[in-house]
Short mmCIF file of C-alpha atoms and ligand atoms in Angstrom, two decimals:
data_model
loop_
_atom_site.label_atom_id
_atom_site.label_comp_id
_atom_site.label_asym_id
_atom_site.label_seq_id
_atom_site.Cartn_x
_atom_site.Cartn_y
_atom_site.Cartn_z
CA MET T 1 102.20 32.50 28.92
CA GLU T 2 102.56 28.55 28.89
CA ASN T 3 99.41 27.07 30.17
CA TYR T 4 101.95 24.48 32.02
CA PRO T 5 102.66 23.32 34.89
CA THR T 6 98.53 23.91 35.96
CA PRO T 7 97.41 23.61 38.92
CA HIS T 8 96.90 19.92 39.10
CA ILE T 9 99.88 18.56 36.68
CA ASN T 10 103.31 19.24 37.11
CA ALA T 11 104.98 18.15 33.71
CA ALA T 12 105.67 19.52 30.40
CA PRO T 13 103.61 18.83 27.15
CA GLU T 14 106.41 16.10 25.90
CA ASP T 15 106.16 14.29 28.93
CA PHE T 16 102.89 12.87 27.77
CA ALA T 17 102.48 10.69 25.02
CA LYS T 18 99.93 11.02 22.51
CA THR T 19 97.62 8.58 24.19
CA VAL T 20 96.97 8.60 27.75
CA LEU T 21 95.34 5.69 29.54
CA MET T 22 93.34 7.07 32.58
CA PRO T 23 92.15 4.37 35.45
CA GLY T 24 90.37 5.79 38.55
CA ASP T 25 92.59 4.83 41.29
CA PRO T 26 96.33 6.67 41.13
CA LEU T 27 97.82 3.31 42.06
CA ARG T 28 96.21 1.44 39.52
CA ALA T 29 98.09 3.76 37.12
CA LYS T 30 101.27 2.81 38.94
CA PHE T 31 100.57 -0.46 38.63
CA ILE T 32 100.10 -0.62 34.91
CA ALA T 33 103.14 1.72 34.24
CA GLU T 34 105.10 -1.00 36.10
CA SER T 35 103.43 -4.30 34.81
CA PHE T 36 103.06 -3.31 31.11
CA LEU T 37 105.28 -0.74 30.58
CA GLU T 38 108.90 -0.52 29.70
CA GLU T 39 111.19 2.45 30.61
CA ALA T 40 108.49 4.12 32.36
CA VAL T 41 109.17 7.33 34.51
CA GLN T 42 106.71 9.07 36.51
CA VAL T 43 105.43 12.80 34.87
CA ASN T 44 103.04 13.78 37.77
CA SER T 45 102.74 13.80 41.32
CA VAL T 46 100.51 16.78 42.26
CA ARG T 47 97.72 15.33 44.77
CA ASN T 48 99.24 12.21 44.50
CA MET T 49 97.79 11.71 40.87
CA LEU T 50 100.40 9.71 39.67
CA GLY T 51 101.17 9.71 36.09
CA PHE T 52 103.65 7.99 33.95
CA THR T 53 104.92 7.54 30.53
CA GLY T 54 106.80 4.45 29.13
CA LEU T 55 106.53 2.40 26.00
CA TYR T 56 104.30 -0.51 25.13
CA LYS T 57 105.71 -2.89 22.40
CA GLY T 58 108.08 -0.10 21.60
CA GLU T 59 105.59 2.65 21.57
CA ARG T 60 105.24 5.70 23.97
CA VAL T 61 101.97 5.57 25.92
CA SER T 62 101.17 7.13 29.18
CA VAL T 63 99.15 6.35 32.13
CA MET T 64 97.68 8.49 34.73
CA GLY T 65 94.92 8.44 37.65
CA SER T 66 91.74 10.25 36.98
CA GLY T 67 90.31 10.14 40.33
CA MET T 68 86.64 9.44 41.32
CA GLY T 69 83.55 11.25 39.58
CA ILE T 70 82.56 13.62 36.80
CA PRO T 71 84.47 16.76 38.22
CA SER T 72 87.68 15.00 38.86
CA ILE T 73 87.99 13.49 35.45
CA GLY T 74 86.51 16.90 34.00
CA ILE T 75 89.76 18.78 35.57
CA TYR T 76 92.47 16.15 34.21
CA SER T 77 90.78 14.88 31.00
CA TYR T 78 90.49 19.26 30.28
CA GLU T 79 94.38 19.87 31.02
CA LEU T 80 95.71 16.99 29.29
CA PHE T 81 93.70 17.67 25.81
CA ASN T 82 93.88 21.42 26.02
CA PHE T 83 97.28 22.24 27.72
CA PHE T 84 99.39 19.26 27.29
CA GLY T 85 98.90 18.35 23.67
CA VAL T 86 97.08 14.64 24.01
CA GLU T 87 94.90 13.58 21.43
CA ASN T 88 93.52 10.48 23.01
CA ILE T 89 92.58 9.44 26.39
CA ILE T 90 90.97 5.76 27.17
CA ARG T 91 89.28 5.68 30.49
CA VAL T 92 89.81 1.94 31.91
CA GLY T 93 87.27 1.45 34.77
CA THR T 94 84.84 -0.98 36.81
CA ALA T 95 81.31 -0.50 36.34
CA GLY T 96 78.41 -2.34 37.85
CA GLY T 97 76.38 -4.30 35.43
CA MET T 98 72.67 -2.86 34.95
CA SER T 99 71.29 -4.91 32.55
CA GLU T 100 70.61 -8.93 31.91
CA LYS T 101 73.06 -8.39 28.57
CA VAL T 102 75.68 -7.71 30.66
CA LYS T 103 77.74 -10.50 32.99
CA ILE T 104 80.61 -9.84 35.51
CA ARG T 105 83.79 -10.29 34.25
CA ASP T 106 82.61 -9.06 30.83
CA VAL T 107 84.26 -6.18 28.80
CA VAL T 108 82.11 -3.04 28.26
CA ILE T 109 82.99 -0.82 25.78
CA GLY T 110 81.12 2.54 25.85
CA MET T 111 79.94 3.85 22.76
CA GLY T 112 77.88 6.26 24.58
CA ALA T 113 77.58 7.88 28.50
CA CYS T 114 74.54 8.74 29.62
CA THR T 115 74.65 10.97 33.14
CA ASN T 116 72.57 12.40 35.50
CA SER T 117 75.27 15.09 36.13
CA ASN T 118 75.11 19.06 35.29
CA PHE T 119 78.22 18.94 33.48
CA VAL T 120 76.67 19.44 30.15
CA LYS T 121 75.16 22.85 31.02
CA GLN T 122 78.37 24.94 30.90
CA PHE T 123 78.19 24.15 27.04
CA HIS T 124 74.74 26.02 26.47
CA LEU T 125 73.39 23.83 24.40
CA PRO T 126 69.83 24.60 23.20
CA GLY T 127 68.71 20.76 23.79
CA ASP T 128 70.00 17.41 25.01
CA TYR T 129 73.63 16.38 24.12
CA ALA T 130 74.85 12.83 23.55
CA PRO T 131 78.20 12.26 24.84
CA ILE T 132 79.31 9.72 22.54
CA ALA T 133 83.21 7.76 22.30
CA SER T 134 85.23 8.80 19.05
CA TRP T 135 84.48 6.44 16.35
CA LYS T 136 88.32 5.83 15.91
CA LEU T 137 89.43 4.67 18.99
CA LEU T 138 85.76 2.60 19.18
CA GLU T 139 86.64 1.10 15.98
CA ALA T 140 90.27 0.45 16.88
CA CYS T 141 88.85 -1.12 20.12
CA VAL T 142 86.44 -3.69 18.81
CA ASN T 143 88.62 -4.56 16.38
CA LYS T 144 91.19 -5.44 18.96
CA ALA T 145 88.60 -6.91 21.23
CA LYS T 146 87.77 -9.50 18.19
CA GLU T 147 91.27 -10.23 17.66
CA LEU T 148 92.01 -11.25 21.40
CA ASN T 149 88.58 -12.91 21.44
CA LEU T 150 87.34 -11.22 24.63
CA ASN T 151 83.91 -11.70 26.01
CA TYR T 152 82.88 -8.15 25.50
CA LYS T 153 79.81 -6.05 24.48
CA VAL T 154 79.40 -2.56 23.16
CA GLY T 155 76.91 0.00 24.09
CA ASN T 156 75.60 2.66 26.18
CA VAL T 157 76.91 3.51 30.05
CA LEU T 158 75.52 5.48 32.64
CA SER T 159 78.27 8.09 34.19
CA SER T 160 76.41 8.71 37.72
CA ASP T 161 76.96 11.49 40.15
CA THR T 162 76.17 9.11 43.13
CA PHE T 163 77.64 6.09 43.95
CA TYR T 164 74.48 5.61 47.03
CA GLY T 165 71.45 6.56 45.32
CA ASP T 166 68.97 7.56 47.95
CA ASP T 167 66.01 5.77 45.73
CA GLY T 168 65.63 3.15 48.03
CA CYS T 169 61.97 4.04 49.41
CA LEU T 170 60.95 4.37 45.70
CA PRO T 171 59.06 1.07 43.97
CA ASP T 172 61.60 -1.25 41.90
CA GLU T 173 60.21 0.00 38.69
CA LEU T 174 61.02 3.67 39.12
CA LYS T 175 64.42 3.28 40.79
CA GLY T 176 67.03 4.78 38.48
CA ASN T 177 68.90 1.80 37.73
CA ALA T 178 65.54 -0.19 36.37
CA LEU T 179 64.85 2.93 34.35
CA TRP T 180 68.02 3.49 32.44
CA ALA T 181 68.05 -0.13 32.39
CA LYS T 182 64.63 0.00 30.03
CA MET T 183 66.50 2.32 28.05
CA GLY T 184 69.37 -0.06 26.97
CA VAL T 185 72.37 0.73 29.33
CA LEU T 186 74.46 -1.83 30.08
CA ALA T 187 76.50 -0.52 33.07
CA VAL T 188 76.98 2.47 35.42
CA GLU T 189 80.20 4.05 36.31
CA MET T 190 81.40 7.91 37.21
CA GLU T 191 83.41 9.41 34.47
CA SER T 192 82.93 8.83 31.25
CA ALA T 193 80.11 11.64 30.19
CA ALA T 194 83.01 14.27 31.31
CA LEU T 195 85.37 12.53 29.36
CA TYR T 196 83.37 12.42 25.97
CA MET T 197 82.37 15.93 26.34
CA ASN T 198 85.62 17.22 26.73
CA ALA T 199 87.02 15.73 23.77
CA ALA T 200 83.98 16.53 21.88
CA ARG T 201 84.59 19.80 23.08
CA ALA T 202 88.57 20.26 22.42
CA GLY T 203 88.23 18.53 18.88
CA LYS T 204 90.23 15.34 20.54
CA ASN T 205 89.23 11.51 21.01
CA ALA T 206 88.08 9.40 24.10
CA LEU T 207 86.89 6.10 24.74
CA GLY T 208 85.81 4.37 27.90
CA ILE T 209 86.14 0.27 28.56
CA PHE T 210 85.13 -1.11 31.87
CA THR T 211 85.42 -4.62 33.41
CA VAL T 212 81.83 -5.36 35.31
CA SER T 213 82.72 -5.81 38.83
CA ASP T 214 79.67 -6.24 40.23
CA HIS T 215 75.79 -6.38 39.07
CA LEU T 216 73.09 -4.64 40.44
CA ILE T 217 70.44 -6.87 39.12
CA THR T 218 72.30 -10.67 39.75
CA GLY T 219 73.93 -8.77 42.87
CA GLU T 220 77.11 -10.77 41.89
CA ALA T 221 80.34 -9.75 42.88
CA THR T 222 83.75 -10.64 41.27
CA SER T 223 86.72 -12.02 43.62
CA ALA T 224 90.19 -10.31 43.75
CA GLU T 225 91.38 -13.22 41.49
CA GLU T 226 88.58 -12.68 38.84
CA ARG T 227 89.09 -9.02 38.94
CA GLN T 228 92.50 -9.31 38.61
CA SER T 229 92.34 -11.54 35.38
CA SER T 230 89.14 -9.19 33.83
CA PHE T 231 91.91 -6.14 34.40
CA THR T 232 94.32 -7.81 32.62
CA ASP T 233 92.33 -8.50 29.61
CA MET T 234 91.02 -4.85 29.89
CA MET T 235 94.58 -3.62 29.83
CA LYS T 236 95.75 -5.49 27.04
CA LEU T 237 92.41 -4.21 25.05
CA ALA T 238 93.32 -0.64 26.23
CA LEU T 239 97.15 -1.03 25.29
CA GLU T 240 96.74 -2.70 21.99
CA THR T 241 93.84 -0.07 20.97
CA ALA T 242 96.57 2.84 22.12
CA ILE T 243 99.50 1.23 19.73
CA ALA T 244 96.63 0.90 16.79
CA LEU T 245 95.91 4.36 16.53
N1 HPA R 1 78.12 2.37 40.60
C1 HPA R 1 78.92 3.14 40.09
N2 HPA R 1 80.29 3.13 39.82
C2 HPA R 1 80.89 1.93 39.83
C3 HPA R 1 80.02 0.93 40.21
C4 HPA R 1 78.55 0.95 40.84
O1 HPA R 1 77.69 0.22 41.10
N3 HPA R 1 80.56 -0.37 40.16
C5 HPA R 1 81.42 -0.12 39.91
N4 HPA R 1 81.76 1.05 39.22
#
């Protein structure tokens, strides 16, 4: 029996390109399809987790929402890799800056993704796993970021299970953000570690690219206009990476 359609994606494998860009927000997927792709057709509608396939500079590329958090991207990336023949997933999202090394509006390219989630436990590993981006995607992306002259940083991010952490009662040096920042982690988001693990397990490729939308140390936040222009930079980078593969 075929493994599609699945409970979450009512499409067939040929509906997806080999590379899928995944923003968290399904309406953002629609916006990307309408603004950056030609001849885009909608390929998923289950739970309004909108997915589209179209052409970027003449090459097929798909874009679909992942939802927020590790369980959500865990489901969609698993199905895309294992049931729909997708080879590469590039997450495109926002992240909170955790290090003095990154500034708001910077593009962060996630070489690795630490996590406080239990997602890794399902693999029954006899030690700690290091979720990392696929070199093929990372290399292509960094080359494009140089070409496009973007302000980018490559490094570790944190995929957190919580947006509203309850560590306010702790002294500053024991708060989670400070401890991760001490280990050189650049920014916090909520999905990439699961994406990297699913890609590794399936023998496929994944990468997360982020714009820094707010900063947890400096307290700065981006205006709507700034978010739009750094979003456009990130999207160009992701699309150029997709067609370079
Ligand atoms: N925490 C988690 N995810 C985020 C944040 C944050 O502060 N900012 C943007 N995505």
